[in-house]
Short mmCIF file of C-alpha atoms in Angstrom, two decimals:
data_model
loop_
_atom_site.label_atom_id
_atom_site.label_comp_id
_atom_site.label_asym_id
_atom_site.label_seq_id
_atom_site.Cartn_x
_atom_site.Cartn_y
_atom_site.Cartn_z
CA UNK A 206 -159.62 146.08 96.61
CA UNK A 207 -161.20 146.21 93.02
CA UNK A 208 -160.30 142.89 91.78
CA UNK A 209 -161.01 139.52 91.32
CA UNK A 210 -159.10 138.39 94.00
CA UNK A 211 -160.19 140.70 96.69
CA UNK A 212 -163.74 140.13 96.27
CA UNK A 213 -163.43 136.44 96.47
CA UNK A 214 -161.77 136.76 100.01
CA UNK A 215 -164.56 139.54 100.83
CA UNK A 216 -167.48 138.74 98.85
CA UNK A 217 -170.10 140.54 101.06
CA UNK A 218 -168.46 143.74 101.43
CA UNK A 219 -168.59 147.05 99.79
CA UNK A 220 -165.07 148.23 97.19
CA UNK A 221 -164.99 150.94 99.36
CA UNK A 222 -164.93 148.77 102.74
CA UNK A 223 -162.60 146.21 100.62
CA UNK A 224 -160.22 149.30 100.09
CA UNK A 225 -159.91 150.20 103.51
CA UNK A 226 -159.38 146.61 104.79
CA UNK A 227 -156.32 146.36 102.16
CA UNK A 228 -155.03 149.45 103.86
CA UNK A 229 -155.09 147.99 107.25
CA UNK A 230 -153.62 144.81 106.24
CA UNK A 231 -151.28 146.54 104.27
CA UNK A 232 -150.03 147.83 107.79
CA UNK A 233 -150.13 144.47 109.24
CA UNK A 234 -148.03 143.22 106.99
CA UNK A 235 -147.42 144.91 103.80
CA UNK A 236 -145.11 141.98 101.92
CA UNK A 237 -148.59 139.40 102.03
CA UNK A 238 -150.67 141.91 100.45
CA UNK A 239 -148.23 143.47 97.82
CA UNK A 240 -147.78 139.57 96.43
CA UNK A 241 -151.53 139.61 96.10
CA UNK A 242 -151.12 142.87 93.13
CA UNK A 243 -150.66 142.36 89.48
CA UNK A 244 -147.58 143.45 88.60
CA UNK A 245 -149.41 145.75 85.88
CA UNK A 246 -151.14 147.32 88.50
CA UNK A 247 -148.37 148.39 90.77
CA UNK A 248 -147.42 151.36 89.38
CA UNK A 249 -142.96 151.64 88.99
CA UNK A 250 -143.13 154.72 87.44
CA UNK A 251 -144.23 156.72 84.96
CA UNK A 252 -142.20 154.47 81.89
CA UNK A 253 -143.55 151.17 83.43
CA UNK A 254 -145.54 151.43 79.87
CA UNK A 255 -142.83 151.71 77.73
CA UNK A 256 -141.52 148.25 79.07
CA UNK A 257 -142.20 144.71 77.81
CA UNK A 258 -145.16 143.02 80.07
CA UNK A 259 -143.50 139.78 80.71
CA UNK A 260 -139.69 141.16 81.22
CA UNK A 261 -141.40 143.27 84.00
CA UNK A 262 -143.89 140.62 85.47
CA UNK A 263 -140.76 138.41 85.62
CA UNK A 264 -138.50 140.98 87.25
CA UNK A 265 -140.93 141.88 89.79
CA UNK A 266 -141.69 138.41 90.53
CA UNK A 267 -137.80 137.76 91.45
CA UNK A 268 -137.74 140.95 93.57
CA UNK A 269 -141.11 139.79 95.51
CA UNK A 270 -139.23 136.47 95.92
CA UNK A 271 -136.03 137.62 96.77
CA UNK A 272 -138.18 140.00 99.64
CA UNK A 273 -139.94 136.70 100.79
CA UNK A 274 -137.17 134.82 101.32
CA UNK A 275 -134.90 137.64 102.98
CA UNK A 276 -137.58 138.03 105.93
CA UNK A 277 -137.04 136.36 108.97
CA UNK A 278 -140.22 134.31 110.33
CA UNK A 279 -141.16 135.92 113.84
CA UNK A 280 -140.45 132.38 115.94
CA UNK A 281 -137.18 132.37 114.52
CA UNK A 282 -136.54 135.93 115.05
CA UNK A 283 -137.82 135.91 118.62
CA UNK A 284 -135.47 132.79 119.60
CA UNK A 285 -132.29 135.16 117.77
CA UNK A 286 -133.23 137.96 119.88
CA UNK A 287 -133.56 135.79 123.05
CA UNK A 288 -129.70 135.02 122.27
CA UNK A 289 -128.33 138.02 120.88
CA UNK A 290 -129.99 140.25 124.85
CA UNK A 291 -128.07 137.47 126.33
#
């Protein structure tokens, strides 16, 4: 809600306000706005630190893709549901 990006998409509003619209779209769907943090600023644990940046930016950009890819757009899944009541 801090950064660069947020207040770009939210220019007018307050980091506190920013914060709590993050939260709420974090709800919504959580996936969109996890893509949106720097890897840095995630937080894996308590080591994260004692990794090398770029090993860990890259591994946590093939998990976020390998989430993407693995979720099932809501038309799709509403037509598979349709078939699998019937």
């Amino acid at each position: 809600s801090a950064s660069k990006l947020a207040g770009q998409e939210l220019p007018d509003m307050d980091v506190a306000l920013r914060g709590a619209v993050s939260l709420g779209r974090r709800l919504q769907d959580p996936l969109a706005e996890l893509v949106k943090i720097d890897p840095k600023s995630i937080g894996v644990g308590m080591y994260q630190h004692d990794l090398d940046a770029k090993k860990l930016a890259s591994e946590l950009r093939i998990a976020v893709e390998i989430a993407v890819n693995a979720v099932i757009p809501a038309p799709i899944l509403g037509v598979v549901l349709c078939f699998w009541r019937n």
